[in-house]
Amino acid sequence: GLFPSLLTSVQVLGAEKLLQRARKSDSTQFLFYRALYEFHGQKFKEAWQRFKDTWALLHVEDWIHRRRVAVYLIALAMCHGMAPAPAFLQKYGLQDDLGELTRCLKQGNSVAFQQELNSRAPALHRVNIYVFLLLNSEAALHLNLIKRTWRLAGKPRILTFQQIFLVAGERHQFASFDELECVLINLIGKVQKMG
């Protein structure tokens, strides 16, 4: 709760420039909590960079803290449609909690993703990413569905609603063409906003 005022003080004093001269443990802790603050503040780019910086400062055999940072890096990546390799999840003991979620995400299967997210809710609450994934994964799922449809259709220049609906319909993701149209319009708006 006090982190915002502490962060303001650090910024006003220019103390962030001194992080390189601080003890490694202090720098790592500060970067982690700043990343966490930005993560929960929906500042994806800043949180990603701070978590990466934190990761770089951690000892390679510090499994506990590396696992903790990996969870947040994976959550951020998932909301951008990317997922780690199964070997990475296995290495940090995250296969049970995130393995099936990442598989559903790669396929763009929002129905199975939602079911898996709900079944894993207690474990994901413990690592503080359940609500984040619930609120931020939908666009990535839909975009991955479109990419999957494009690959299955032979990578044509144009995809039709019918093609997307057929691939999505296997999983009963959309009730009608109108719902699919709304999803696509929403995705286009998000891409234009980002670009």
PDB file of C-alpha atoms in Angstrom, residues 95-183:
ATOM      1  CA  GLN A  95       3.279 -27.482 -15.918  1.00  0.00           C
ATOM      2  CA  ASP A  96       0.316 -28.481 -13.737  1.00  0.00           C
ATOM      3  CA  ASP A  97      -0.950 -24.938 -13.201  1.00  0.00           C
ATOM      4  CA  LEU A  98      -0.236 -23.388 -16.607  1.00  0.00           C
ATOM      5  CA  GLY A  99       0.403 -26.202 -19.095  1.00  0.00           C
ATOM      6  CA  GLU A 100      -3.174 -26.758 -20.255  1.00  0.00           C
ATOM      7  CA  LEU A 101      -3.935 -23.025 -20.178  1.00  0.00           C
ATOM      8  CA  THR A 102      -1.034 -22.296 -22.533  1.00  0.00           C
ATOM      9  CA  ARG A 103      -2.124 -25.105 -24.869  1.00  0.00           C
ATOM     10  CA  CYS A 104      -5.671 -23.699 -25.053  1.00  0.00           C
ATOM     11  CA  LEU A 105      -4.281 -20.220 -25.623  1.00  0.00           C
ATOM     12  CA  LYS A 106      -2.105 -21.349 -28.539  1.00  0.00           C
ATOM     13  CA  GLN A 107      -5.147 -22.980 -30.153  1.00  0.00           C
ATOM     14  CA  GLY A 108      -7.357 -19.958 -29.557  1.00  0.00           C
ATOM     15  CA  ASN A 109      -9.835 -22.188 -27.743  1.00  0.00           C
ATOM     16  CA  SER A 110     -11.561 -19.710 -25.434  1.00  0.00           C
ATOM     17  CA  VAL A 111     -14.149 -22.209 -24.140  1.00  0.00           C
ATOM     18  CA  ALA A 112     -11.521 -24.714 -22.955  1.00  0.00           C
ATOM     19  CA  PHE A 113      -9.327 -21.852 -21.711  1.00  0.00           C
ATOM     20  CA  GLN A 114     -12.156 -20.504 -19.553  1.00  0.00           C
ATOM     21  CA  GLN A 115     -12.949 -23.964 -18.177  1.00  0.00           C
ATOM     22  CA  GLU A 116      -9.285 -24.593 -17.341  1.00  0.00           C
ATOM     23  CA  LEU A 117      -8.915 -21.117 -15.833  1.00  0.00           C
ATOM     24  CA  ASN A 118     -11.896 -21.764 -13.560  1.00  0.00           C
ATOM     25  CA  SER A 119     -10.678 -25.220 -12.552  1.00  0.00           C
ATOM     26  CA  ARG A 120      -7.223 -23.798 -11.733  1.00  0.00           C
ATOM     27  CA  ALA A 121      -8.618 -20.741  -9.922  1.00  0.00           C
ATOM     28  CA  PRO A 122      -7.367 -21.618  -6.393  1.00  0.00           C
ATOM     29  CA  ALA A 123      -3.791 -22.257  -7.591  1.00  0.00           C
ATOM     30  CA  LEU A 124      -3.781 -19.151  -9.814  1.00  0.00           C
ATOM     31  CA  HIS A 125      -5.165 -17.007  -6.987  1.00  0.00           C
ATOM     32  CA  ARG A 126      -2.227 -18.086  -4.825  1.00  0.00           C
ATOM     33  CA  VAL A 127       0.212 -16.754  -7.434  1.00  0.00           C
ATOM     34  CA  ASN A 128      -1.909 -13.620  -8.060  1.00  0.00           C
ATOM     35  CA  ILE A 129      -2.605 -14.078 -11.772  1.00  0.00           C
ATOM     36  CA  TYR A 130      -6.155 -15.467 -11.911  1.00  0.00           C
ATOM     37  CA  VAL A 131      -7.941 -12.104 -12.181  1.00  0.00           C
ATOM     38  CA  PHE A 132      -5.256 -10.762 -14.516  1.00  0.00           C
ATOM     39  CA  LEU A 133      -5.748 -13.659 -16.959  1.00  0.00           C
ATOM     40  CA  LEU A 134      -9.522 -13.474 -16.593  1.00  0.00           C
ATOM     41  CA  LEU A 135      -9.548  -9.795 -17.576  1.00  0.00           C
ATOM     42  CA  ASN A 136      -6.769  -9.701 -20.174  1.00  0.00           C
ATOM     43  CA  SER A 137      -6.652 -12.963 -22.135  1.00  0.00           C
ATOM     44  CA  GLU A 138      -9.729 -12.705 -24.355  1.00  0.00           C
ATOM     45  CA  ALA A 139      -8.187 -10.651 -27.180  1.00  0.00           C
ATOM     46  CA  ALA A 140      -5.135 -12.956 -27.335  1.00  0.00           C
ATOM     47  CA  LEU A 141      -7.397 -16.012 -27.528  1.00  0.00           C
ATOM     48  CA  HIS A 142      -9.396 -14.542 -30.403  1.00  0.00           C
ATOM     49  CA  LEU A 143      -6.285 -13.450 -32.264  1.00  0.00           C
ATOM     50  CA  ASN A 144      -4.773 -16.929 -31.902  1.00  0.00           C
ATOM     51  CA  LEU A 145      -8.032 -18.423 -33.201  1.00  0.00           C
ATOM     52  CA  ILE A 146      -7.764 -16.241 -36.304  1.00  0.00           C
ATOM     53  CA  LYS A 147      -4.100 -17.232 -36.788  1.00  0.00           C
ATOM     54  CA  ARG A 148      -5.010 -20.914 -36.410  1.00  0.00           C
ATOM     55  CA  THR A 149      -7.840 -20.550 -38.926  1.00  0.00           C
ATOM     56  CA  TRP A 150      -5.486 -18.810 -41.344  1.00  0.00           C
ATOM     57  CA  ARG A 151      -2.967 -21.673 -41.094  1.00  0.00           C
ATOM     58  CA  LEU A 152      -5.665 -24.352 -41.441  1.00  0.00           C
ATOM     59  CA  ALA A 153      -7.108 -22.565 -44.497  1.00  0.00           C
ATOM     60  CA  GLY A 154      -3.716 -22.660 -46.224  1.00  0.00           C
ATOM     61  CA  LYS A 155      -2.638 -19.095 -45.384  1.00  0.00           C
ATOM     62  CA  PRO A 156      -4.941 -17.267 -47.829  1.00  0.00           C
ATOM     63  CA  ARG A 157      -4.825 -13.513 -48.348  1.00  0.00           C
ATOM     64  CA  ILE A 158      -8.392 -13.178 -47.051  1.00  0.00           C
ATOM     65  CA  LEU A 159     -10.282 -15.151 -44.409  1.00  0.00           C
ATOM     66  CA  THR A 160     -14.041 -15.321 -44.480  1.00  0.00           C
ATOM     67  CA  PHE A 161     -16.349 -15.263 -41.478  1.00  0.00           C
ATOM     68  CA  GLN A 162     -17.424 -18.761 -42.511  1.00  0.00           C
ATOM     69  CA  GLN A 163     -13.852 -20.114 -42.190  1.00  0.00           C
ATOM     70  CA  ILE A 164     -13.347 -18.566 -38.756  1.00  0.00           C
ATOM     71  CA  PHE A 165     -16.797 -19.651 -37.616  1.00  0.00           C
ATOM     72  CA  LEU A 166     -16.138 -23.253 -38.707  1.00  0.00           C
ATOM     73  CA  VAL A 167     -12.895 -23.510 -36.725  1.00  0.00           C
ATOM     74  CA  ALA A 168     -14.397 -21.679 -33.749  1.00  0.00           C
ATOM     75  CA  GLY A 169     -17.664 -23.574 -34.069  1.00  0.00           C
ATOM     76  CA  GLU A 170     -15.907 -26.835 -33.310  1.00  0.00           C
ATOM     77  CA  ARG A 171     -15.699 -25.534 -29.767  1.00  0.00           C
ATOM     78  CA  HIS A 172     -19.002 -23.600 -29.748  1.00  0.00           C
ATOM     79  CA  GLN A 173     -17.210 -20.303 -29.118  1.00  0.00           C
ATOM     80  CA  PHE A 174     -19.588 -18.035 -31.014  1.00  0.00           C
ATOM     81  CA  ALA A 175     -23.372 -18.223 -31.083  1.00  0.00           C
ATOM     82  CA  SER A 176     -23.724 -16.415 -34.414  1.00  0.00           C
ATOM     83  CA  PHE A 177     -21.964 -14.509 -37.183  1.00  0.00           C
ATOM     84  CA  ASP A 178     -23.047 -11.311 -35.423  1.00  0.00           C
ATOM     85  CA  GLU A 179     -21.120 -12.249 -32.295  1.00  0.00           C
ATOM     86  CA  LEU A 180     -18.060 -13.134 -34.389  1.00  0.00           C
ATOM     87  CA  GLU A 181     -18.361  -9.820 -36.230  1.00  0.00           C
ATOM     88  CA  CYS A 182     -18.412  -7.918 -32.911  1.00  0.00           C
ATOM     89  CA  VAL A 183     -15.309  -9.783 -31.731  1.00  0.00           C
TER      90      VAL A 183
END
